[in-house]
Amino acid sequence: MSRTVLSRPVIRAGKSLPRLALAALLVPALAVGPIAAGDGAPTPAAAVGTSDSTATHPPAPATWDPGSPAATARKTPATGSGRNTPDRDVPVPAAERTAPQLATTPAPGTQAAGLSTGQPRTRSTTIVRQPKPPRSRCGGVLALGRVFTCTAIVDQAQDVWTVTTTAADDLLLIQLGRGSGPDSVGGRVADAAGRELCRLGVDANRCRVGAAGTYRITLRLPYSTGRGNYTIAAESTHTPSSCGQLPADLFDFGSPGSTVTLPAGAAARCHLFDQPRGALLRFADPGGPRDIRGLILDGQHGTLCELSYGGGDCWLERPGPYRLLSWEQYGKEGTHLVKARRLSDPAGCQSLPLAPYGDPGSAVNSGATPAGETTCHIFSTDAARPLLVRAISLDATSFDWQVLDATGAQVCAREGIPVCSVPAAGRYTLLVSSPLYADRPHRYEVALNPLDRADGCAPNTGYAPWDQPALQVRQLARVQTNCHPFTGLAGERVIVSGARWTMDSGGERVCTEPSDQVGCVLPADGDYRVISYREWTGNAPETYPLAIRRISDPVGCPTVRPGSYGTAPTGAPAPVACRILDVPAAGVYRVTALDSDNVTAFARVLDTAGRTVCAQVRCPLPAGRHTLLASGDATSTTEFVVSLLPLRPTGCTPVSDAGWADAPHRGRIDTSGQIDCLVLPTLSGASIATLLPVDAALNVDIVDADGEAECSLWWYTWHGCELDGPAPHSALLTGHTFVTQLAYTVGFARTDAPACPTLPRDTTDTTVTTGPDRLAACFTVPADQHAARQTLTWARTAGTGRARLTVFDGAGRSPCGTDRAVQGTVTCALPPGPVTVLLDADGNTATYRLGHRNAGTS
């Protein structure tokens, strides 16, 4: 900003001035000396000049850098505690000052050197005001461990703080609070030479400095205009302002921990602790504010571990004494808990003896782990061995466990089967951890069983015959494990039900690889153990079945021989899971296992070595004895029968394939597993449909001369079956599931251009009568009697029941059809050539009227 002042003196009326005084008034006024800052301060003399003068003006000041020596000399803030303090004025550097050039006025009639001899002119003086430096309201000495508050920082103001460390290579923790203003401050840390070491943003910062000494922290707003406030605090990791001692038993299991309070805006709190070098520490969730962070330092101030929300593990690999510094990432006020456990050579753990099989007695530990924390148990072993870890939750809550050696290194953890192989004799720790999300302590019980020992095993009873009941094992304790030994030979195939694993005498599991074969092949002669248990949380003892049976050359399986179609299976029902199939001649057999409710059971046929030969239904079998296993459960007591028939049907009853004209076939199924057989006169390549009363509980399977399946037809199937295999073709009839006895009625009708009467066109006079002895009506529509799209109708005019209408082309394929109804209309796109219309009813006596017309004809 400039202002213009007239050099002509103002002479008031009645007054006169001496010539010398008048000359002095004509000289521009000059200000000499330091300039006080603030509004209304006089403009520096170096900035004064006249509008027509040839004097050189000084350059405009550069952008002010708070770290520059010039800026420091120009404006040095008063040191203080961070409160608002006025700036002190300091002399302007000589390089920035211009000495005034004083002019004198020559005497009348004379001429001064370098001056014009002309008449004096009225001149104006322009004064240029220097840009006023932005005013800093805060700054000063930033004492370690204290929080300083600055209530305002405005526009381009830059606050300068100094922080001093007495240690070289120190790591400073600096918390820069966000404040409540619209703008957040940022800054930098510089050394005495002005070199920038770190940039600072809001919230927690870390800055590594160099030599011991004082460092400058300069703060400002991100833009040239704005307003904000902030808090600032710093702490040294090498020479903290204070450092309390954590309790000696803090790292013992069961310790409640140590409470730490962080004021709002604090940089960090420091804690000293003593632990053996090499110890492994596990820190728990600190609670309190959500973003507690921490550093663990060794005796030389080196960082060993960083901790974040949720805790973590820390290995003290270098010597102490050790120091923990904790802070809240966003400077929030709050209280948190320093809670940690020493995992190596831990203290405060329960002693857990190894348990025998059967009732573990006192060799059980119980505990309650707080949410997100860990409890421990100490056990010892005199040798390397596999251990079964029986740990159960009493709250139906998920949990984890680990086994650690004396150094805290993990030996095994909960994953897959709960077996842990400890590598050597020694002392070990079992940790039980509760999930973070739990809302209460997690209650549990735990026991350890050495799998290489036989303490508490039941007597060796060998293989149980299949027709003998399974063992009933009683479990008295929640974490009880049971052992049943047996002696086997190499190559024997064994099936065990109700158990977890089969192991050899050394505690190694056998038959662990997946296989499509049933059972387990013993790798060698010797003693084996079956390990079993049940997981339960109740208070009452539990009993469960257990069976160890041999499936190679099994003992106790009833014998079944081939039977005949149309009769009951040869073998009587029995509650035994296996059968011996005595096959007199090699061939392909139809093998089906069904329980007393006519429910098909999954079954496989095995050879004498116990290897799978086939699964039901189609089984090629050599002559000899074979084993049928109807269930993979050797404890099963389900009663079932086995239907063993030649796959090629024999002894079948002939039936008609013109069921629309001939009476249907009637028969009866009397027992589960019975298969009736009807032979058809239909040639290969033809198509056939089944005719059944509604809801008939009968399965109809069409097979060719070799017994190979062609299609299955039911009462709700409206399409036909094309007979592709060799003739003669047969229909195999069985009852539906849960139907063991029924009387049935069934008929069959060819659908590929049968010799049916013609259905007149555009008439309503065609009527048919259906009933128990006539299940369907059949008509032909000649090629010249139908259009490309034809509408067909039917309606019941007398009697009861429902019918459905199906159209077939010359090959027996159906372009359209309907569901069963009292009446209906269907429009079909018909192929060229004659078509067959089949109206099949439900066996009730009724009269129906049929008609057809070109589509679109009323």
PDB file of N, CA and C in Angstrom, residues 101-137:
ATOM      1  N   GLN A 101      19.361   9.460   1.948  1.00  0.00           N
ATOM      2  CA  GLN A 101      20.151  10.483   1.248  1.00  0.00           C
ATOM      3  C   GLN A 101      19.503  11.855   1.509  1.00  0.00           C
ATOM      4  N   LEU A 102      20.101  12.664   2.420  1.00  0.00           N
ATOM      5  CA  LEU A 102      19.520  13.959   2.772  1.00  0.00           C
ATOM      6  C   LEU A 102      19.891  14.992   1.728  1.00  0.00           C
ATOM      7  N   ALA A 103      18.921  15.763   1.248  1.00  0.00           N
ATOM      8  CA  ALA A 103      19.170  16.815   0.234  1.00  0.00           C
ATOM      9  C   ALA A 103      19.113  18.192   0.903  1.00  0.00           C
ATOM     10  N   THR A 104      19.911  19.145   0.424  1.00  0.00           N
ATOM     11  CA  THR A 104      19.874  20.537   0.905  1.00  0.00           C
ATOM     12  C   THR A 104      19.409  21.446  -0.215  1.00  0.00           C
ATOM     13  N   THR A 105      18.816  22.562   0.162  1.00  0.00           N
ATOM     14  CA  THR A 105      18.305  23.524  -0.838  1.00  0.00           C
ATOM     15  C   THR A 105      19.363  24.610  -1.081  1.00  0.00           C
ATOM     16  N   PRO A 106      19.799  24.848  -2.316  1.00  0.00           N
ATOM     17  CA  PRO A 106      20.835  25.879  -2.602  1.00  0.00           C
ATOM     18  C   PRO A 106      20.301  27.284  -2.325  1.00  0.00           C
ATOM     19  N   ALA A 107      21.255  28.200  -2.078  1.00  0.00           N
ATOM     20  CA  ALA A 107      20.890  29.614  -1.837  1.00  0.00           C
ATOM     21  C   ALA A 107      20.352  30.226  -3.114  1.00  0.00           C
ATOM     22  N   PRO A 108      19.558  31.245  -2.953  1.00  0.00           N
ATOM     23  CA  PRO A 108      19.012  31.907  -4.159  1.00  0.00           C
ATOM     24  C   PRO A 108      20.113  32.384  -5.061  1.00  0.00           C
ATOM     25  N   GLY A 109      19.913  32.165  -6.357  1.00  0.00           N
ATOM     26  CA  GLY A 109      20.861  32.641  -7.352  1.00  0.00           C
ATOM     27  C   GLY A 109      22.050  31.768  -7.546  1.00  0.00           C
ATOM     28  N   THR A 110      22.150  30.711  -6.762  1.00  0.00           N
ATOM     29  CA  THR A 110      23.262  29.762  -6.940  1.00  0.00           C
ATOM     30  C   THR A 110      22.726  28.438  -7.431  1.00  0.00           C
ATOM     31  N   GLN A 111      23.668  27.587  -7.876  1.00  0.00           N
ATOM     32  CA  GLN A 111      23.275  26.272  -8.424  1.00  0.00           C
ATOM     33  C   GLN A 111      24.112  25.197  -7.774  1.00  0.00           C
ATOM     34  N   ALA A 112      23.420  24.331  -7.178  1.00  0.00           N
ATOM     35  CA  ALA A 112      24.126  23.201  -6.546  1.00  0.00           C
ATOM     36  C   ALA A 112      24.492  22.186  -7.611  1.00  0.00           C
ATOM     37  N   ALA A 113      25.633  21.555  -7.322  1.00  0.00           N
ATOM     38  CA  ALA A 113      26.074  20.546  -8.292  1.00  0.00           C
ATOM     39  C   ALA A 113      25.033  19.447  -8.430  1.00  0.00           C
ATOM     40  N   GLY A 114      24.754  19.130  -9.662  1.00  0.00           N
ATOM     41  CA  GLY A 114      23.816  18.040  -9.938  1.00  0.00           C
ATOM     42  C   GLY A 114      22.386  18.439  -9.792  1.00  0.00           C
ATOM     43  N   LEU A 115      22.079  19.733  -9.533  1.00  0.00           N
ATOM     44  CA  LEU A 115      20.697  20.152  -9.365  1.00  0.00           C
ATOM     45  C   LEU A 115      20.287  21.063 -10.506  1.00  0.00           C
ATOM     46  N   SER A 116      19.050  21.027 -10.834  1.00  0.00           N
ATOM     47  CA  SER A 116      18.530  21.883 -11.897  1.00  0.00           C
ATOM     48  C   SER A 116      18.443  23.313 -11.393  1.00  0.00           C
ATOM     49  N   THR A 117      18.661  24.254 -12.313  1.00  0.00           N
ATOM     50  CA  THR A 117      18.567  25.673 -11.954  1.00  0.00           C
ATOM     51  C   THR A 117      17.189  26.206 -12.191  1.00  0.00           C
ATOM     52  N   GLY A 118      16.296  25.346 -12.640  1.00  0.00           N
ATOM     53  CA  GLY A 118      14.924  25.795 -12.904  1.00  0.00           C
ATOM     54  C   GLY A 118      14.201  26.131 -11.621  1.00  0.00           C
ATOM     55  N   GLN A 119      12.993  26.622 -11.769  1.00  0.00           N
ATOM     56  CA  GLN A 119      12.148  26.950 -10.636  1.00  0.00           C
ATOM     57  C   GLN A 119      11.774  25.676  -9.889  1.00  0.00           C
ATOM     58  N   PRO A 120      11.686  25.776  -8.568  1.00  0.00           N
ATOM     59  CA  PRO A 120      11.269  24.576  -7.804  1.00  0.00           C
ATOM     60  C   PRO A 120       9.874  24.119  -8.214  1.00  0.00           C
ATOM     61  N   ARG A 121       9.726  22.766  -8.265  1.00  0.00           N
ATOM     62  CA  ARG A 121       8.435  22.195  -8.638  1.00  0.00           C
ATOM     63  C   ARG A 121       7.767  21.562  -7.426  1.00  0.00           C
ATOM     64  N   THR A 122       6.485  21.585  -7.512  1.00  0.00           N
ATOM     65  CA  THR A 122       5.741  20.886  -6.464  1.00  0.00           C
ATOM     66  C   THR A 122       5.860  19.372  -6.704  1.00  0.00           C
ATOM     67  N   ARG A 123       6.363  18.637  -5.685  1.00  0.00           N
ATOM     68  CA  ARG A 123       6.594  17.191  -5.860  1.00  0.00           C
ATOM     69  C   ARG A 123       5.788  16.390  -4.835  1.00  0.00           C
ATOM     70  N   SER A 124       5.400  15.182  -5.243  1.00  0.00           N
ATOM     71  CA  SER A 124       4.697  14.257  -4.323  1.00  0.00           C
ATOM     72  C   SER A 124       5.648  13.131  -3.926  1.00  0.00           C
ATOM     73  N   THR A 125       5.456  12.583  -2.718  1.00  0.00           N
ATOM     74  CA  THR A 125       6.293  11.488  -2.205  1.00  0.00           C
ATOM     75  C   THR A 125       5.430  10.231  -2.047  1.00  0.00           C
ATOM     76  N   THR A 126       5.883   9.068  -2.612  1.00  0.00           N
ATOM     77  CA  THR A 126       5.178   7.777  -2.509  1.00  0.00           C
ATOM     78  C   THR A 126       5.836   6.922  -1.436  1.00  0.00           C
ATOM     79  N   ILE A 127       5.033   6.474  -0.448  1.00  0.00           N
ATOM     80  CA  ILE A 127       5.544   5.626   0.639  1.00  0.00           C
ATOM     81  C   ILE A 127       4.997   4.221   0.437  1.00  0.00           C
ATOM     82  N   VAL A 128       5.872   3.183   0.248  1.00  0.00           N
ATOM     83  CA  VAL A 128       5.490   1.778   0.047  1.00  0.00           C
ATOM     84  C   VAL A 128       5.631   1.054   1.382  1.00  0.00           C
ATOM     85  N   ARG A 129       4.512   0.486   1.869  1.00  0.00           N
ATOM     86  CA  ARG A 129       4.552  -0.206   3.159  1.00  0.00           C
ATOM     87  C   ARG A 129       5.021  -1.656   2.939  1.00  0.00           C
ATOM     88  N   GLN A 130       5.965  -2.074   3.791  1.00  0.00           N
ATOM     89  CA  GLN A 130       6.438  -3.470   3.746  1.00  0.00           C
ATOM     90  C   GLN A 130       5.301  -4.432   4.106  1.00  0.00           C
ATOM     91  N   PRO A 131       5.214  -5.641   3.481  1.00  0.00           N
ATOM     92  CA  PRO A 131       4.220  -6.640   3.924  1.00  0.00           C
ATOM     93  C   PRO A 131       4.440  -6.981   5.393  1.00  0.00           C
ATOM     94  N   LYS A 132       3.378  -6.964   6.142  1.00  0.00           N
ATOM     95  CA  LYS A 132       3.480  -7.232   7.569  1.00  0.00           C
ATOM     96  C   LYS A 132       3.622  -8.733   7.801  1.00  0.00           C
ATOM     97  N   PRO A 133       4.674  -9.163   8.505  1.00  0.00           N
ATOM     98  CA  PRO A 133       4.817 -10.610   8.770  1.00  0.00           C
ATOM     99  C   PRO A 133       3.605 -11.120   9.541  1.00  0.00           C
ATOM    100  N   PRO A 134       3.129 -12.374   9.242  1.00  0.00           N
ATOM    101  CA  PRO A 134       1.997 -12.918   9.989  1.00  0.00           C
ATOM    102  C   PRO A 134       2.362 -13.076  11.460  1.00  0.00           C
ATOM    103  N   ARG A 135       1.425 -12.837  12.295  1.00  0.00           N
ATOM    104  CA  ARG A 135       1.679 -12.837  13.717  1.00  0.00           C
ATOM    105  C   ARG A 135       1.539 -14.245  14.282  1.00  0.00           C
ATOM    106  N   SER A 136       2.561 -14.750  14.944  1.00  0.00           N
ATOM    107  CA  SER A 136       2.531 -16.041  15.603  1.00  0.00           C
ATOM    108  C   SER A 136       2.112 -15.842  17.044  1.00  0.00           C
ATOM    109  N   ARG A 137       1.110 -16.606  17.475  1.00  0.00           N
ATOM    110  CA  ARG A 137       0.608 -16.453  18.827  1.00  0.00           C
ATOM    111  C   ARG A 137       1.145 -17.507  19.789  1.00  0.00           C
TER     112      ARG A 137
END
